[in-house]
Short mmCIF file of C-alpha atoms and ligand atoms in Angstrom, two decimals:
data_model
loop_
_atom_site.label_atom_id
_atom_site.label_comp_id
_atom_site.label_asym_id
_atom_site.label_seq_id
_atom_site.Cartn_x
_atom_site.Cartn_y
_atom_site.Cartn_z
CA MET A 123 4.72 46.18 -59.62
CA THR A 124 2.06 44.44 -61.09
CA GLN A 125 1.61 45.85 -64.50
CA PRO A 126 4.26 46.78 -66.48
CA LEU A 127 5.55 50.23 -67.03
CA PRO A 128 4.96 52.90 -69.89
CA PRO A 129 7.62 53.80 -72.02
CA ALA A 130 8.72 56.82 -70.39
CA PRO A 131 9.36 60.07 -72.76
CA ASP A 132 13.48 60.36 -74.20
CA ALA A 133 15.30 62.98 -74.66
CA PRO A 134 16.22 63.69 -78.28
CA PRO A 135 19.54 61.97 -80.18
CA GLU A 136 21.53 64.78 -79.12
CA PHE A 137 21.53 64.11 -75.79
CA ALA A 138 22.17 59.98 -75.83
CA ASP A 139 25.97 60.29 -74.01
CA LEU A 140 23.87 62.30 -71.40
CA VAL A 141 21.06 59.66 -71.30
CA ALA A 142 23.80 56.93 -71.96
CA LEU A 143 25.70 58.82 -68.39
CA ARG A 144 22.75 58.74 -66.44
CA ARG A 145 21.00 55.42 -66.90
CA ASP A 146 25.01 53.76 -65.70
CA LEU A 147 24.58 56.01 -63.03
CA HIS A 148 21.13 54.66 -62.06
CA ALA A 149 22.89 51.15 -62.32
CA HIS A 150 25.78 51.95 -60.48
CA PRO A 151 24.17 54.26 -57.08
CA GLU A 152 26.69 55.28 -54.46
CA LEU A 153 25.83 55.81 -50.99
CA GLY A 154 26.88 59.46 -49.88
CA PHE A 155 30.10 60.18 -48.94
CA GLU A 156 30.85 56.89 -50.87
CA GLU A 157 30.32 58.19 -54.59
CA HIS A 158 34.04 57.54 -55.54
CA ARG A 159 32.96 55.63 -58.78
CA THR A 160 30.57 58.55 -59.46
CA ALA A 161 33.13 61.33 -58.43
CA ALA A 162 35.80 60.08 -60.37
CA ILE A 163 33.76 60.04 -63.53
CA VAL A 164 32.47 63.34 -63.10
CA ALA A 165 36.16 64.51 -62.45
CA GLU A 166 37.38 63.01 -65.50
CA ARG A 167 34.52 64.73 -67.56
CA LEU A 168 35.31 68.04 -66.26
CA ARG A 169 39.14 68.01 -66.75
CA ALA A 170 38.03 66.45 -70.63
CA LEU A 171 36.27 70.07 -70.94
CA GLY A 172 39.90 71.80 -69.80
CA LEU A 173 38.55 72.62 -66.36
CA GLU A 174 40.59 73.33 -63.07
CA VAL A 175 39.13 70.32 -61.08
CA HIS A 176 39.33 69.97 -57.61
CA GLU A 177 38.93 66.73 -55.64
CA GLY A 178 38.49 65.21 -52.58
CA LEU A 179 36.49 68.60 -51.15
CA ALA A 180 34.43 66.40 -48.04
CA GLY A 181 35.48 63.02 -49.02
CA THR A 182 33.75 62.47 -52.58
CA GLY A 183 32.89 66.31 -53.81
CA VAL A 184 34.31 67.67 -56.77
CA VAL A 185 34.78 71.44 -58.19
CA GLY A 186 35.36 72.27 -61.37
CA THR A 187 36.03 75.48 -62.15
CA LEU A 188 35.92 77.56 -65.38
CA ARG A 189 37.33 81.30 -65.58
CA ALA A 190 37.10 83.36 -68.47
CA PRO A 191 38.31 87.14 -68.74
CA GLY A 192 36.11 90.22 -68.81
CA GLY A 193 34.71 89.65 -65.40
CA ASN A 194 34.78 89.16 -61.91
CA ARG A 195 31.68 87.58 -61.04
CA ALA A 196 31.84 83.60 -59.70
CA VAL A 197 28.86 81.59 -59.86
CA GLY A 198 28.33 78.67 -57.91
CA LEU A 199 26.18 75.35 -59.69
CA ARG A 200 25.07 72.71 -57.48
CA ALA A 201 24.29 69.34 -58.30
CA ASP A 202 24.20 66.18 -55.96
CA MET A 203 25.33 62.94 -56.56
CA ASP A 204 24.14 60.32 -53.91
CA ALA A 205 21.35 57.35 -53.95
CA LEU A 206 18.99 55.73 -51.80
CA ALA A 207 19.98 53.03 -48.87
CA MET A 208 17.21 51.29 -50.49
CA PRO A 209 15.75 48.81 -52.79
CA GLU A 210 14.80 49.53 -56.22
CA ALA A 211 11.67 47.16 -56.74
CA VAL A 212 11.69 47.31 -60.62
CA GLY A 213 13.72 45.02 -62.01
CA PRO A 214 16.76 44.90 -65.65
CA GLU A 215 13.76 43.20 -67.92
CA LEU A 216 11.52 46.21 -67.48
CA ARG A 217 14.21 48.76 -66.54
CA PRO A 218 17.46 48.11 -68.35
CA TRP A 219 19.79 50.73 -66.30
CA ALA A 220 17.93 49.31 -62.78
CA SER A 221 20.41 49.15 -60.18
CA THR A 222 22.59 46.32 -60.49
CA VAL A 223 23.50 46.48 -56.59
CA PRO A 224 21.21 45.31 -53.83
CA GLY A 225 19.79 47.78 -51.34
CA LYS A 226 20.87 50.73 -53.40
CA MET A 227 18.59 53.29 -55.42
CA HIS A 228 18.72 56.44 -57.25
CA ALA A 229 15.15 56.60 -56.03
CA CYS A 230 15.92 60.79 -55.58
CA GLY A 231 17.04 61.35 -59.46
CA HIS A 232 20.43 62.35 -58.55
CA ASP A 233 21.66 60.70 -61.05
CA GLY A 234 19.94 62.90 -63.54
CA HIS A 235 20.45 66.37 -61.67
CA THR A 236 25.12 65.05 -61.83
CA VAL A 237 24.88 64.35 -66.04
CA MET A 238 22.30 67.54 -66.73
CA LEU A 239 25.40 69.71 -64.58
CA LEU A 240 27.96 67.61 -66.69
CA GLY A 241 26.18 68.71 -69.89
CA ALA A 242 25.83 72.53 -68.83
CA ALA A 243 29.89 72.63 -68.12
CA GLU A 244 30.37 71.10 -71.12
CA ARG A 245 28.51 73.60 -72.88
CA LEU A 246 29.43 76.83 -71.19
CA ALA A 247 33.00 75.58 -71.12
CA ALA A 248 32.94 75.41 -75.14
CA ASP A 249 31.65 79.94 -75.34
CA PRO A 250 33.22 80.74 -71.52
CA PRO A 251 30.89 83.52 -69.98
CA PRO A 252 33.32 86.62 -68.67
CA GLY A 253 34.16 85.57 -65.05
CA THR A 254 33.85 81.92 -63.16
CA VAL A 255 31.57 79.25 -62.79
CA HIS A 256 32.42 76.73 -60.15
CA PHE A 257 30.41 73.29 -60.88
CA ILE A 258 29.71 71.92 -57.59
CA PHE A 259 29.29 68.13 -57.35
CA GLN A 260 28.10 67.41 -53.94
CA PRO A 261 28.41 64.12 -51.72
CA ALA A 262 26.36 63.25 -48.80
CA GLU A 263 22.94 65.59 -49.87
CA GLU A 264 20.47 62.70 -48.38
CA GLY A 265 20.65 62.94 -44.55
CA ARG A 266 24.11 62.38 -44.33
CA GLY A 267 25.44 66.03 -44.73
CA GLY A 268 27.39 66.71 -47.76
CA ALA A 269 26.80 70.50 -47.95
CA LYS A 270 27.83 71.32 -43.85
CA ARG A 271 31.19 68.95 -44.49
CA MET A 272 32.11 70.85 -48.49
CA VAL A 273 31.28 74.56 -46.49
CA GLU A 274 33.25 73.51 -43.77
CA GLU A 275 35.59 72.20 -45.87
CA GLY A 276 36.32 76.14 -46.73
CA LEU A 277 33.82 75.25 -49.95
CA PHE A 278 33.50 78.68 -50.00
CA GLU A 279 36.91 79.71 -48.88
CA ARG A 280 38.48 78.50 -51.83
CA PHE A 281 35.69 79.44 -54.62
CA PRO A 282 33.76 82.36 -53.24
CA CYS A 283 30.50 82.94 -55.34
CA ASP A 284 28.40 85.98 -55.39
CA MET A 285 25.57 83.38 -56.29
CA VAL A 286 24.89 79.83 -55.65
CA PHE A 287 22.28 77.68 -57.81
CA GLY A 288 20.23 74.54 -57.03
CA LEU A 289 17.84 72.30 -59.28
CA HIS A 290 15.80 69.27 -57.82
CA ASN A 291 13.61 66.65 -60.37
CA MET A 292 9.64 66.98 -59.31
CA PRO A 293 7.12 64.33 -60.30
CA GLY A 294 3.71 65.94 -61.08
CA LEU A 295 5.97 68.79 -63.46
CA ALA A 296 6.22 68.40 -67.25
CA PRO A 297 9.43 67.36 -68.28
CA ASP A 298 10.06 70.21 -69.57
CA GLU A 299 8.15 72.60 -67.26
CA MET A 300 10.44 74.72 -64.23
CA ALA A 301 8.59 76.49 -60.86
CA VAL A 302 10.94 79.32 -59.42
CA VAL A 303 9.55 81.07 -56.84
CA ALA A 304 11.01 83.54 -54.09
CA GLY A 305 10.97 82.50 -50.72
CA PRO A 306 10.46 79.37 -48.60
CA GLN A 307 10.75 76.04 -50.79
CA LEU A 308 11.92 73.94 -48.27
CA ALA A 309 11.37 73.33 -44.53
CA SER A 310 13.92 73.00 -41.76
CA SER A 311 14.96 69.29 -41.16
CA ASP A 312 15.87 68.53 -37.85
CA SER A 313 15.66 65.73 -35.44
CA TRP A 314 14.89 65.61 -31.65
CA LYS A 315 15.26 62.85 -29.04
CA VAL A 316 14.13 62.40 -25.35
CA VAL A 317 14.66 60.13 -22.65
CA LEU A 318 11.95 60.08 -19.72
CA ARG A 319 13.83 58.37 -16.60
CA GLY A 320 11.05 56.90 -14.37
CA VAL A 321 11.92 54.36 -12.16
CA GLY A 322 11.06 50.66 -13.09
CA THR A 323 8.54 48.54 -10.69
CA HIS A 324 6.20 45.67 -11.28
CA GLY A 325 3.32 46.16 -13.41
CA ALA A 326 1.31 45.40 -10.77
CA LYS A 327 2.72 47.60 -7.90
CA PRO A 328 2.84 50.88 -10.21
CA HIS A 329 3.14 52.64 -6.85
CA LEU A 330 6.03 51.39 -5.76
CA GLY A 331 7.93 53.11 -8.69
CA ARG A 332 7.45 56.24 -11.45
CA ASP A 333 5.79 55.17 -14.74
CA PRO A 334 7.70 56.40 -17.27
CA VAL A 335 5.54 55.21 -20.06
CA THR A 336 2.30 56.73 -18.49
CA ALA A 337 4.44 59.84 -18.96
CA LEU A 338 4.78 58.98 -22.32
CA GLY A 339 1.47 59.10 -23.62
CA ALA A 340 0.66 62.62 -21.96
CA PHE A 341 4.29 64.02 -23.95
CA LEU A 342 2.53 62.74 -27.08
CA GLY A 343 -0.70 63.80 -26.48
CA GLY A 344 0.44 67.14 -26.23
CA LEU A 345 2.82 67.13 -28.68
CA GLN A 346 0.30 68.24 -31.18
CA SER A 347 -0.57 71.36 -29.44
CA ILE A 348 2.67 73.16 -30.27
CA VAL A 349 1.54 73.16 -33.86
CA GLY A 350 -2.33 73.93 -33.22
CA ARG A 351 -1.52 76.27 -29.50
CA VAL A 352 1.77 77.48 -29.99
CA VAL A 353 3.23 78.62 -33.41
CA ASP A 354 1.48 81.12 -35.56
CA PRO A 355 -1.67 79.62 -37.41
CA LEU A 356 -0.34 81.20 -40.74
CA GLN A 357 3.38 79.72 -40.12
CA PRO A 358 3.98 76.07 -41.08
CA ALA A 359 5.68 73.39 -38.68
CA VAL A 360 5.15 69.93 -38.23
CA VAL A 361 6.01 67.99 -35.62
CA SER A 362 6.50 64.43 -35.36
CA ALA A 363 7.38 61.58 -33.14
CA CYS A 364 8.53 58.78 -35.19
CA SER A 365 10.31 56.56 -33.14
CA VAL A 366 9.32 54.89 -29.56
CA GLN A 367 11.03 52.45 -27.76
CA ALA A 368 9.87 51.22 -23.92
CA GLY A 369 10.00 47.85 -21.89
CA ASP A 370 10.08 44.45 -23.51
CA PRO A 371 7.51 43.00 -25.52
CA ARG A 372 8.11 39.75 -23.72
CA ALA A 373 8.40 41.19 -19.90
CA LEU A 374 4.68 42.21 -19.79
CA ASN A 375 4.82 42.97 -16.13
CA VAL A 376 7.46 45.44 -16.11
CA ILE A 377 7.20 48.84 -15.96
CA PRO A 378 10.95 49.86 -17.35
CA ASP A 379 12.68 52.40 -16.06
CA GLU A 380 12.45 54.67 -19.10
CA VAL A 381 11.04 55.47 -22.49
CA GLN A 382 13.25 56.79 -25.64
CA VAL A 383 11.00 58.58 -27.78
CA GLY A 384 12.84 60.63 -31.39
CA GLY A 385 11.32 62.49 -33.79
CA THR A 386 11.29 65.29 -37.12
CA ALA A 387 10.45 68.71 -36.73
CA ARG A 388 9.85 71.32 -39.89
CA ALA A 389 9.72 74.96 -40.55
CA TYR A 390 10.06 77.45 -43.11
CA THR A 391 11.74 80.36 -41.05
CA PRO A 392 14.27 80.69 -38.22
CA GLU A 393 11.84 82.28 -35.71
CA VAL A 394 9.58 78.85 -36.27
CA ARG A 395 12.50 76.82 -36.21
CA ASP A 396 13.74 77.90 -32.89
CA GLN A 397 10.48 77.98 -31.13
CA LEU A 398 10.39 73.97 -32.14
CA GLU A 399 13.99 73.52 -30.51
CA ALA A 400 12.56 75.43 -27.42
CA GLU A 401 8.50 74.05 -27.56
CA ILE A 402 9.34 70.15 -27.76
CA GLY A 403 12.26 70.56 -25.08
CA ARG A 404 9.84 72.61 -22.12
CA LEU A 405 6.60 69.73 -22.55
CA ALA A 406 9.59 66.98 -22.32
CA ASN A 407 10.62 68.80 -19.15
CA GLY A 408 6.63 69.96 -18.02
CA ILE A 409 5.46 66.71 -18.77
CA ALA A 410 7.71 64.83 -16.44
CA ALA A 411 7.94 66.86 -13.55
CA ALA A 412 4.60 66.55 -13.55
CA TYR A 413 4.93 62.76 -12.92
CA GLY A 414 7.99 63.21 -11.51
CA ILE A 415 10.37 61.96 -13.30
CA GLU A 416 13.29 63.05 -15.32
CA ALA A 417 13.51 64.41 -18.75
CA ASP A 418 16.74 64.72 -21.27
CA TYR A 419 16.46 66.94 -23.81
CA ALA A 420 18.31 67.28 -27.17
CA PHE A 421 17.27 68.92 -30.45
CA ILE A 422 20.04 68.40 -33.34
CA ARG A 423 20.17 70.92 -36.10
CA ARG A 424 20.39 68.83 -39.60
CA ILE A 425 19.62 71.53 -42.10
CA PRO A 426 18.31 74.77 -42.23
CA PRO A 427 15.03 76.04 -44.58
CA VAL A 428 15.77 76.69 -48.40
CA VAL A 429 15.06 80.67 -48.86
CA ASN A 430 15.46 81.35 -52.45
CA ASP A 431 16.82 85.47 -52.23
CA PRO A 432 14.72 87.24 -54.35
CA ALA A 433 17.39 88.54 -56.31
CA ALA A 434 19.24 85.29 -57.12
CA THR A 435 15.38 83.98 -57.75
CA GLU A 436 14.90 86.44 -60.71
CA VAL A 437 18.02 85.33 -61.99
CA ALA A 438 16.77 81.98 -62.20
CA ALA A 439 13.73 83.18 -63.70
CA ALA A 440 15.00 84.71 -66.70
CA ALA A 441 16.97 81.17 -67.44
CA ALA A 442 13.89 79.50 -67.11
CA ALA A 443 12.09 82.05 -69.12
CA GLY A 444 14.49 81.78 -72.13
CA VAL A 445 14.61 77.40 -72.35
CA ALA A 446 11.43 75.57 -69.75
CA GLY A 447 8.36 75.28 -72.15
CA ALA A 448 6.38 76.67 -69.03
CA MET A 449 7.41 78.42 -65.63
CA ARG A 450 5.27 78.28 -62.75
CA ARG A 451 5.98 81.55 -60.49
CA GLU A 452 4.05 79.88 -57.32
CA PHE A 453 4.21 76.42 -56.10
CA ALA A 454 3.69 74.73 -52.69
CA PRO A 455 6.63 74.45 -50.25
CA SER A 456 7.65 70.61 -49.77
CA THR A 457 7.93 69.89 -46.07
CA ALA A 458 11.39 67.93 -47.29
CA GLY A 459 14.45 68.89 -46.66
CA ASP A 460 17.73 69.50 -49.28
CA ASP A 461 20.80 70.88 -47.50
CA PHE A 462 21.73 73.34 -50.34
CA ALA A 463 20.26 75.14 -47.59
CA VAL A 464 23.60 75.22 -46.09
CA PHE A 465 24.98 76.91 -49.43
CA GLY A 466 22.09 79.23 -49.85
CA ALA A 467 23.13 80.80 -46.15
CA GLU A 468 26.59 81.20 -47.40
CA ALA A 469 25.73 83.34 -50.89
CA PRO A 470 22.33 84.71 -52.22
CA GLY A 471 20.87 81.11 -53.68
CA CYS A 472 17.96 79.74 -55.36
CA TYR A 473 16.78 76.46 -55.90
CA VAL A 474 14.78 75.13 -58.42
CA TRP A 475 12.12 72.58 -59.72
CA LEU A 476 12.61 71.10 -63.00
CA GLY A 477 9.79 68.68 -64.07
CA ASN A 478 9.92 64.64 -63.94
CA GLY A 479 6.58 64.52 -65.53
CA PRO A 480 3.74 62.01 -64.12
CA ALA A 481 4.35 60.04 -61.20
CA ARG A 482 4.52 56.79 -63.33
CA ASP A 483 3.17 54.30 -61.46
CA GLY A 484 2.27 56.70 -58.42
CA ALA A 485 6.07 56.57 -57.60
CA LEU A 486 7.76 59.74 -55.91
CA HIS A 487 10.82 60.33 -54.73
CA HIS A 488 12.37 57.52 -52.24
CA ASN A 489 9.82 54.71 -54.22
CA THR A 490 11.30 52.10 -54.94
CA GLY A 491 9.98 52.33 -58.49
CA TYR A 492 11.46 56.25 -59.11
CA ASP A 493 13.17 56.51 -61.61
CA PHE A 494 14.73 60.11 -63.65
CA CYS A 495 12.70 60.94 -66.90
CA ASP A 496 15.46 61.39 -69.14
CA ALA A 497 13.32 63.89 -71.44
CA ALA A 498 13.84 66.96 -68.38
CA ILE A 499 17.65 66.59 -69.18
CA PRO A 500 17.57 69.18 -72.70
CA THR A 501 15.66 71.32 -70.31
CA GLY A 502 17.81 70.91 -67.04
CA VAL A 503 20.89 71.28 -68.96
CA ALA A 504 19.85 74.61 -70.78
CA TRP A 505 18.55 75.89 -67.76
CA TRP A 506 21.99 75.62 -66.52
CA GLU A 507 23.95 77.06 -68.80
CA GLY A 508 21.60 80.22 -69.09
CA VAL A 509 21.44 80.65 -65.25
CA ALA A 510 25.59 80.51 -65.38
CA ARG A 511 25.33 83.23 -68.01
CA ALA A 512 22.97 85.34 -66.39
CA ALA A 513 24.06 85.70 -63.02
CA LEU A 514 27.32 86.68 -64.95
CA ALA A 515 25.96 88.98 -66.97
ZN1 ZN B 643 15.76 62.52 -51.82
ZN1 ZN B 644 17.30 64.28 -53.76
#
């Protein structure tokens, strides 16, 4: 940081408890499936409100259940708790709540997500709506598969939900501004790996082997033709090669036996997702055949796209209309992913954005300078409360 950060806007004094907890969580970040301290705080707070508390789902997951007579519908409200394995670039002199754990930081604002849902639990427990509210505190959203594991361990059998909701902070929107949009909001996030197997040989005698490095060049050159020439131009898709391993920089006269390449694939529909899986493999096998070598191909499905259900989106929008300073009903989808998609596949769901204010010092999600904006807490708490009431009405 070359310049001091401008002071972030604060939340009103009645939110001081939640702000203090948010900063405490920020100072003590925990990685996916290691959120023991965070989960213990969450469970203790939910218990103090008189909720049924279930710990240990997906290891560190916590579900708090609030039941009130007069209704038989149930709604799931999901917050994520994990931090990222990266250093925080802003120290305690500028940010007194900076991470105290080297190499770990809340760079995605999940500290804020956790406290906003706790704040809503407090309000709903004080005046429960008829029906059932499940407060789902999920571990390991950042690529470690927390949502999938919660579902595999019976989340929706034990806590059936008629609708499920998620919220993420979004820099660039004002802290009291929300975006609530039906349809695709986040892309699928899958990994692919290709091994091109040739026959290694002396770099001066390529005719005595089968060179996988040259084949890799052709593969990488053809890779972008999948999005450019195969996928419908009106359907967004991304294919990126992000890792290449071949040979040894200390052996520049050796053609290696094999090269490994891998990357990510993103889409917003199941059809395009299937297409990317098939086409990357077709290209790898086709290039291998052309060069007289072999290819191994693996496509690893990580998370499906987040596609907001129209009815759940209307519930979310009705709640936002009552509490947000402004609401956007159109908002460009992000090529990032969120495993809330796994919950949305089990029940009609909606995932909304809540503003995080301007990107201070240009810091966006997963940046070493990022911080959740405490001024967004009042809107987030009020929206969670409102969406629970609207879903159960
Ligand atoms: Zn993130
Ligand atoms: Zn996140």
